[in-house]
mmCIF file of C-alpha atoms in Angstrom:
data_model
loop_
_atom_site.group_PDB
_atom_site.id
_atom_site.type_symbol
_atom_site.label_atom_id
_atom_site.label_comp_id
_atom_site.label_asym_id
_atom_site.label_seq_id
_atom_site.Cartn_x
_atom_site.Cartn_y
_atom_site.Cartn_z
ATOM 1 C CA MET J 1 -70.369 -55.292 -0.205
ATOM 2 C CA LYS J 2 -71.034 -51.597 0.354
ATOM 3 C CA GLU J 3 -68.845 -50.666 -2.613
ATOM 4 C CA LYS J 4 -70.798 -53.037 -4.889
ATOM 5 C CA ILE J 5 -74.125 -51.484 -3.854
ATOM 6 C CA GLU J 6 -72.851 -47.958 -4.494
ATOM 7 C CA LEU J 7 -71.415 -48.995 -7.869
ATOM 8 C CA LYS J 8 -74.800 -50.482 -8.771
ATOM 9 C CA ILE J 9 -76.520 -47.228 -7.729
ATOM 10 C CA ALA J 10 -74.146 -45.182 -9.894
ATOM 11 C CA GLN J 11 -74.605 -47.430 -12.920
ATOM 12 C CA SER J 12 -78.398 -47.503 -12.529
ATOM 13 C CA ILE J 13 -78.606 -43.705 -12.311
ATOM 14 C CA LEU J 14 -76.429 -43.354 -15.384
ATOM 15 C CA ASN J 15 -78.508 -45.874 -17.353
ATOM 16 C CA ILE J 16 -81.806 -44.148 -16.566
ATOM 17 C CA VAL J 17 -80.711 -40.527 -16.852
ATOM 18 C CA GLY J 18 -78.427 -41.151 -19.834
ATOM 19 C CA LYS J 19 -74.762 -40.208 -20.045
ATOM 20 C CA GLU J 20 -75.338 -37.829 -22.960
ATOM 21 C CA ASN J 21 -78.157 -36.165 -21.046
ATOM 22 C CA ILE J 22 -75.892 -34.996 -18.208
ATOM 23 C CA LEU J 23 -74.380 -31.534 -18.700
ATOM 24 C CA SER J 24 -72.726 -31.236 -15.297
ATOM 25 C CA MET J 25 -72.787 -32.753 -11.846
ATOM 26 C CA THR J 26 -72.192 -31.834 -8.231
ATOM 27 C CA HIS J 27 -73.461 -32.916 -4.820
ATOM 28 C CA CYS J 28 -74.316 -31.580 -1.384
ATOM 29 C CA ALA J 29 -74.491 -33.360 1.978
ATOM 30 C CA THR J 30 -77.267 -35.754 0.939
ATOM 31 C CA ARG J 31 -78.196 -35.162 -2.730
ATOM 32 C CA LEU J 32 -76.630 -35.833 -6.117
ATOM 33 C CA ARG J 33 -77.328 -32.747 -8.241
ATOM 34 C CA LEU J 34 -77.443 -33.075 -12.019
ATOM 35 C CA GLN J 35 -77.825 -30.429 -14.693
ATOM 36 C CA VAL J 36 -79.488 -32.218 -17.613
ATOM 37 C CA LYS J 37 -80.383 -31.423 -21.232
ATOM 38 C CA ASP J 38 -83.817 -33.036 -21.209
ATOM 39 C CA ARG J 39 -85.506 -33.353 -17.854
ATOM 40 C CA GLU J 40 -88.656 -34.888 -19.410
ATOM 41 C CA SER J 41 -86.757 -37.912 -20.704
ATOM 42 C CA ILE J 42 -85.959 -39.068 -17.139
ATOM 43 C CA ASP J 43 -88.364 -41.573 -15.600
ATOM 44 C CA ASP J 44 -88.650 -40.496 -11.940
ATOM 45 C CA SER J 45 -90.325 -43.731 -10.859
ATOM 46 C CA SER J 46 -87.441 -45.787 -12.254
ATOM 47 C CA ILE J 47 -84.934 -43.641 -10.364
ATOM 48 C CA GLN J 48 -86.914 -44.042 -7.135
ATOM 49 C CA GLU J 49 -86.922 -47.819 -7.529
ATOM 50 C CA ILE J 50 -83.111 -47.937 -7.403
ATOM 51 C CA GLU J 51 -81.948 -49.483 -4.132
ATOM 52 C CA GLY J 52 -80.553 -46.712 -1.919
ATOM 53 C CA VAL J 53 -82.420 -43.827 -3.571
ATOM 54 C CA LYS J 54 -84.625 -42.028 -1.032
ATOM 55 C CA GLY J 55 -86.348 -39.601 -3.416
ATOM 56 C CA VAL J 56 -85.988 -37.314 -6.436
ATOM 57 C CA PHE J 57 -87.139 -33.844 -7.368
ATOM 58 C CA TYR J 58 -86.383 -31.143 -9.924
ATOM 59 C CA THR J 59 -85.862 -27.560 -8.817
ATOM 60 C CA ALA J 60 -83.838 -24.513 -9.834
ATOM 61 C CA GLY J 61 -82.507 -26.228 -12.968
ATOM 62 C CA GLN J 62 -81.248 -29.223 -11.018
ATOM 63 C CA TYR J 63 -82.335 -32.847 -11.080
ATOM 64 C CA GLN J 64 -81.671 -33.881 -7.480
ATOM 65 C CA ILE J 65 -81.416 -37.488 -6.310
ATOM 66 C CA ILE J 66 -81.498 -38.023 -2.541
ATOM 67 C CA LEU J 67 -78.984 -40.688 -1.540
ATOM 68 C CA GLY J 68 -78.079 -39.780 2.020
ATOM 69 C CA SER J 69 -74.939 -38.643 3.803
ATOM 70 C CA GLY J 70 -71.780 -40.551 2.874
ATOM 71 C CA VAL J 71 -73.427 -42.552 0.097
ATOM 72 C CA VAL J 72 -73.785 -39.494 -2.119
ATOM 73 C CA ASN J 73 -70.061 -38.719 -1.841
ATOM 74 C CA ARG J 74 -69.047 -42.196 -2.962
ATOM 75 C CA VAL J 75 -71.621 -42.449 -5.779
ATOM 76 C CA TYR J 76 -70.538 -39.032 -7.021
ATOM 77 C CA GLY J 77 -66.887 -40.113 -6.914
ATOM 78 C CA LEU J 78 -67.607 -43.291 -8.881
ATOM 79 C CA LEU J 79 -69.471 -41.372 -11.601
ATOM 80 C CA MET J 80 -66.797 -38.677 -11.883
ATOM 81 C CA ASP J 81 -63.886 -41.148 -11.894
ATOM 82 C CA GLU J 82 -65.469 -43.219 -14.639
ATOM 83 C CA HIS J 83 -66.925 -40.517 -16.878
ATOM 84 C CA SER J 84 -65.313 -37.160 -15.890
ATOM 85 C CA PHE J 85 -68.497 -35.103 -16.149
ATOM 86 C CA ALA J 86 -68.241 -31.338 -16.021
ATOM 87 C CA GLU J 87 -68.466 -30.117 -12.444
ATOM 88 C CA SER J 88 -70.690 -27.131 -11.667
ATOM 89 C CA SER J 89 -71.014 -25.641 -8.244
ATOM 90 C CA LYS J 90 -74.392 -25.569 -6.555
ATOM 91 C CA ALA J 91 -74.356 -21.788 -6.843
ATOM 92 C CA GLU J 92 -73.817 -21.949 -10.614
ATOM 93 C CA MET J 93 -76.688 -24.402 -11.033
ATOM 94 C CA GLU J 94 -79.000 -22.398 -8.813
ATOM 95 C CA LEU J 95 -78.464 -19.248 -10.869
ATOM 96 C CA GLU J 96 -80.495 -20.878 -13.603
ATOM 97 C CA GLY J 97 -83.680 -21.225 -11.591
ATOM 98 C CA GLY J 98 -85.696 -19.642 -8.801
ATOM 99 C CA ASN J 99 -86.191 -16.041 -7.760
ATOM 100 C CA LYS J 100 -84.011 -14.124 -5.299
ATOM 101 C CA LEU J 101 -86.055 -15.161 -2.270
ATOM 102 C CA GLN J 102 -85.920 -18.849 -3.231
ATOM 103 C CA ARG J 103 -82.157 -18.675 -3.774
ATOM 104 C CA ALA J 104 -81.702 -16.912 -0.433
ATOM 105 C CA ILE J 105 -83.703 -19.608 1.381
ATOM 106 C CA ARG J 106 -81.686 -22.360 -0.343
ATOM 107 C CA ASN J 107 -78.423 -20.661 0.567
ATOM 108 C CA VAL J 108 -79.371 -20.414 4.244
ATOM 109 C CA ALA J 109 -80.492 -24.055 4.215
ATOM 110 C CA ASP J 110 -77.184 -25.133 2.624
ATOM 111 C CA ILE J 111 -75.305 -23.301 5.383
ATOM 112 C CA PHE J 112 -77.061 -25.253 8.127
ATOM 113 C CA VAL J 113 -77.093 -28.708 6.486
ATOM 114 C CA PRO J 114 -73.414 -29.518 7.374
ATOM 115 C CA ILE J 115 -74.046 -28.474 10.994
ATOM 116 C CA ILE J 116 -77.142 -30.623 11.556
ATOM 117 C CA PRO J 117 -75.245 -33.865 12.424
ATOM 118 C CA ILE J 118 -73.252 -32.269 15.257
ATOM 119 C CA ILE J 119 -76.346 -30.520 16.618
ATOM 120 C CA GLY J 120 -78.294 -33.776 16.534
ATOM 121 C CA ALA J 121 -75.541 -35.784 18.224
ATOM 122 C CA THR J 122 -74.938 -33.123 20.857
ATOM 123 C CA GLY J 123 -78.669 -32.877 21.489
ATOM 124 C CA LEU J 124 -78.723 -36.582 22.321
ATOM 125 C CA PHE J 125 -75.865 -36.145 24.790
ATOM 126 C CA LEU J 126 -77.659 -33.135 26.285
ATOM 127 C CA GLY J 127 -80.808 -35.208 26.795
ATOM 128 C CA LEU J 128 -78.773 -38.017 28.352
ATOM 129 C CA LYS J 129 -77.092 -35.520 30.659
ATOM 130 C CA GLY J 130 -80.478 -34.237 31.813
ATOM 131 C CA VAL J 131 -81.661 -37.761 32.585
ATOM 132 C CA LEU J 132 -78.509 -38.905 34.385
ATOM 133 C CA LEU J 133 -78.327 -35.787 36.556
ATOM 134 C CA ASN J 134 -82.018 -35.827 37.416
ATOM 135 C CA ASN J 135 -82.487 -36.127 41.184
ATOM 136 C CA LEU J 136 -85.273 -38.688 40.774
ATOM 137 C CA VAL J 137 -83.094 -40.935 38.597
ATOM 138 C CA LEU J 138 -80.115 -40.569 40.927
ATOM 139 C CA GLY J 139 -82.352 -41.284 43.923
ATOM 140 C CA MET J 140 -83.319 -44.663 42.437
ATOM 141 C CA PHE J 141 -79.662 -45.692 42.814
ATOM 142 C CA GLY J 142 -79.224 -44.031 46.189
ATOM 143 C CA LEU J 143 -77.079 -41.276 44.720
ATOM 144 C CA ALA J 144 -77.072 -37.495 44.651
ATOM 145 C CA GLN J 145 -75.344 -35.010 42.353
ATOM 146 C CA ASP J 146 -72.705 -34.360 45.059
ATOM 147 C CA SER J 147 -71.688 -38.029 44.893
ATOM 148 C CA ILE J 148 -70.846 -37.919 41.170
ATOM 149 C CA PRO J 149 -67.086 -37.512 40.523
ATOM 150 C CA GLN J 150 -66.086 -34.063 39.274
ATOM 151 C CA TRP J 151 -64.188 -35.530 36.322
ATOM 152 C CA LEU J 152 -67.326 -37.341 35.144
ATOM 153 C CA LEU J 153 -69.379 -34.138 35.327
ATOM 154 C CA ALA J 154 -66.666 -32.303 33.404
ATOM 155 C CA MET J 155 -66.555 -34.943 30.649
ATOM 156 C CA ASN J 156 -70.346 -34.867 30.412
ATOM 157 C CA THR J 157 -70.293 -31.101 30.028
ATOM 158 C CA VAL J 158 -67.650 -31.287 27.291
ATOM 159 C CA LEU J 159 -69.715 -33.832 25.329
ATOM 160 C CA ALA J 160 -73.021 -32.035 25.758
ATOM 161 C CA ASP J 161 -72.171 -28.325 25.641
ATOM 162 C CA THR J 162 -69.226 -27.833 23.247
ATOM 163 C CA ALA J 163 -71.190 -27.716 19.980
ATOM 164 C CA PHE J 164 -73.678 -25.195 21.339
ATOM 165 C CA ALA J 165 -70.978 -23.088 23.000
ATOM 166 C CA PHE J 166 -69.150 -22.735 19.672
ATOM 167 C CA LEU J 167 -72.195 -22.796 17.373
ATOM 168 C CA THR J 168 -71.308 -19.288 16.195
ATOM 169 C CA ALA J 169 -67.944 -20.550 14.919
ATOM 170 C CA PHE J 170 -69.544 -23.452 13.033
ATOM 171 C CA ILE J 171 -72.060 -21.128 11.351
ATOM 172 C CA CYS J 172 -69.320 -18.677 10.309
ATOM 173 C CA TRP J 173 -67.264 -21.582 8.920
ATOM 174 C CA SER J 174 -70.197 -22.934 6.910
ATOM 175 C CA THR J 175 -71.150 -19.444 5.643
ATOM 176 C CA PHE J 176 -67.619 -18.819 4.365
ATOM 177 C CA LYS J 177 -67.593 -22.245 2.686
ATOM 178 C CA LYS J 178 -70.955 -21.645 1.029
ATOM 179 C CA MET J 179 -70.022 -18.165 -0.213
ATOM 180 C CA GLY J 180 -66.645 -19.158 -1.628
ATOM 181 C CA GLY J 181 -64.379 -17.797 1.093
ATOM 182 C CA MET J 182 -61.698 -19.711 3.010
ATOM 183 C CA PRO J 183 -63.590 -21.764 5.618
ATOM 184 C CA ILE J 184 -60.698 -21.656 8.112
ATOM 185 C CA ILE J 185 -60.911 -17.841 8.170
ATOM 186 C CA GLY J 186 -64.630 -18.070 8.852
ATOM 187 C CA PHE J 187 -63.969 -20.506 11.695
ATOM 188 C CA LEU J 188 -61.382 -18.143 13.193
ATOM 189 C CA ILE J 189 -63.774 -15.179 13.022
ATOM 190 C CA GLY J 190 -66.506 -17.294 14.609
ATOM 191 C CA LEU J 191 -64.170 -18.223 17.475
ATOM 192 C CA MET J 192 -63.373 -14.529 17.952
ATOM 193 C CA LEU J 193 -67.079 -13.844 18.452
ATOM 194 C CA VAL J 194 -67.108 -16.236 21.433
ATOM 195 C CA SER J 195 -63.603 -15.445 22.706
ATOM 196 C CA PRO J 196 -63.170 -15.912 26.482
ATOM 197 C CA ALA J 197 -61.741 -12.374 26.519
ATOM 198 C CA LEU J 198 -65.322 -11.123 26.004
ATOM 199 C CA PRO J 199 -67.954 -11.366 28.749
ATOM 200 C CA ASN J 200 -70.147 -14.421 28.196
ATOM 201 C CA ALA J 201 -73.501 -13.423 26.685
ATOM 202 C CA TYR J 202 -75.443 -15.773 28.972
ATOM 203 C CA ALA J 203 -73.627 -14.441 32.058
ATOM 204 C CA VAL J 204 -74.400 -10.857 31.015
ATOM 205 C CA ALA J 205 -78.069 -11.726 30.459
ATOM 206 C CA SER J 206 -78.334 -13.317 33.914
ATOM 207 C CA GLY J 207 -76.588 -10.380 35.599
ATOM 208 C CA ASP J 208 -73.505 -12.378 36.590
ATOM 209 C CA ALA J 209 -71.239 -10.315 34.293
ATOM 210 C CA THR J 210 -71.169 -6.826 32.824
ATOM 211 C CA PRO J 211 -70.274 -5.791 29.238
ATOM 212 C CA ILE J 212 -66.952 -4.165 28.403
ATOM 213 C CA MET J 213 -67.681 -0.615 27.246
ATOM 214 C CA ALA J 214 -65.781 0.554 24.146
ATOM 215 C CA PHE J 215 -65.426 4.338 23.735
ATOM 216 C CA GLY J 216 -67.557 4.653 26.835
ATOM 217 C CA PHE J 217 -70.866 3.738 25.171
ATOM 218 C CA ILE J 218 -70.506 0.590 22.958
ATOM 219 C CA PRO J 219 -71.089 -2.613 24.994
ATOM 220 C CA LEU J 220 -68.858 -5.539 24.024
ATOM 221 C CA VAL J 221 -70.052 -9.041 24.881
ATOM 222 C CA GLY J 222 -69.616 -12.515 23.451
ATOM 223 C CA TYR J 223 -72.071 -13.813 20.872
ATOM 224 C CA GLN J 224 -72.747 -17.276 22.293
ATOM 225 C CA GLY J 225 -75.828 -18.748 20.583
ATOM 226 C CA SER J 226 -76.272 -15.737 18.301
ATOM 227 C CA ILE J 227 -77.160 -17.356 14.973
ATOM 228 C CA LEU J 228 -78.116 -14.192 13.077
ATOM 229 C CA THR J 229 -74.910 -12.403 14.080
ATOM 230 C CA ALA J 230 -72.848 -15.378 12.894
ATOM 231 C CA LEU J 231 -74.665 -15.463 9.524
ATOM 232 C CA ILE J 232 -74.239 -11.731 8.914
ATOM 233 C CA THR J 233 -70.606 -11.723 10.056
ATOM 234 C CA GLY J 234 -69.811 -14.741 7.874
ATOM 235 C CA ALA J 235 -71.502 -13.225 4.816
ATOM 236 C CA ILE J 236 -69.713 -9.890 5.214
ATOM 237 C CA GLY J 237 -66.390 -11.589 5.936
ATOM 238 C CA ALA J 238 -66.547 -13.919 2.912
ATOM 239 C CA THR J 239 -67.573 -11.053 0.612
ATOM 240 C CA LEU J 240 -64.717 -8.851 1.807
ATOM 241 C CA GLU J 241 -62.204 -11.699 1.566
ATOM 242 C CA LYS J 242 -63.083 -12.345 -2.094
ATOM 243 C CA LYS J 243 -62.794 -8.642 -2.895
ATOM 244 C CA PHE J 244 -59.418 -8.316 -1.128
ATOM 245 C CA ARG J 245 -58.041 -11.392 -2.908
ATOM 246 C CA LYS J 246 -58.630 -9.716 -6.275
ATOM 247 C CA ILE J 247 -56.280 -6.857 -5.380
ATOM 248 C CA MET J 248 -53.882 -8.608 -3.011
ATOM 249 C CA PRO J 249 -50.358 -9.269 -4.390
ATOM 250 C CA ASN J 250 -49.529 -12.959 -4.840
ATOM 251 C CA SER J 251 -46.654 -12.677 -2.396
#
């Protein structure tokens, strides 16, 4: 049933936009991105009336159709399998529109879009953890935090805290992916930033740990929760990787 709906979406988009009007195609987490010859020939209202389409807009040389996570991947696959459109990266499409500030904002947004689902899911677990461990809630059942099994507390912590503890690694991974580097290298660098060999940033801030001093004056600590550091490190790392690959022997 789901496959039939997605096939209908793909065919309807193609009929309204026009096969000959599509120069290239790509997609992101939620949107089908089309580079078209004649944007004015596309009837936006007709596109929006297609079942499953959540909105359309045109920006930076791209006609973008919002389909939602998962659906966009399958609709894109159906269109490419059937018609083999040219595939342009988001970066290539974005070069054709918008100033430097607009492109920078879009790039940062694209870095965080893949991370949003895990942050949202973990946030729900974190809220549930706060409710379940609340003394008032526990008191209603005649319980206290000391009466909760240690294994249950540990499992709750793993579910609720892992994504935030390694957020730096996720951001580095996504930055590398966005900038054309190898995502696994970005993930490794992100994990290095929160390595257990470094004093935990939160523990240092609370006074429970002290930084490791390099050369006697450079404090070394972990970068737990440091979003800006992860972005900068990922951007520098991906840029250097691409430069090194141009001169690195194939062997």
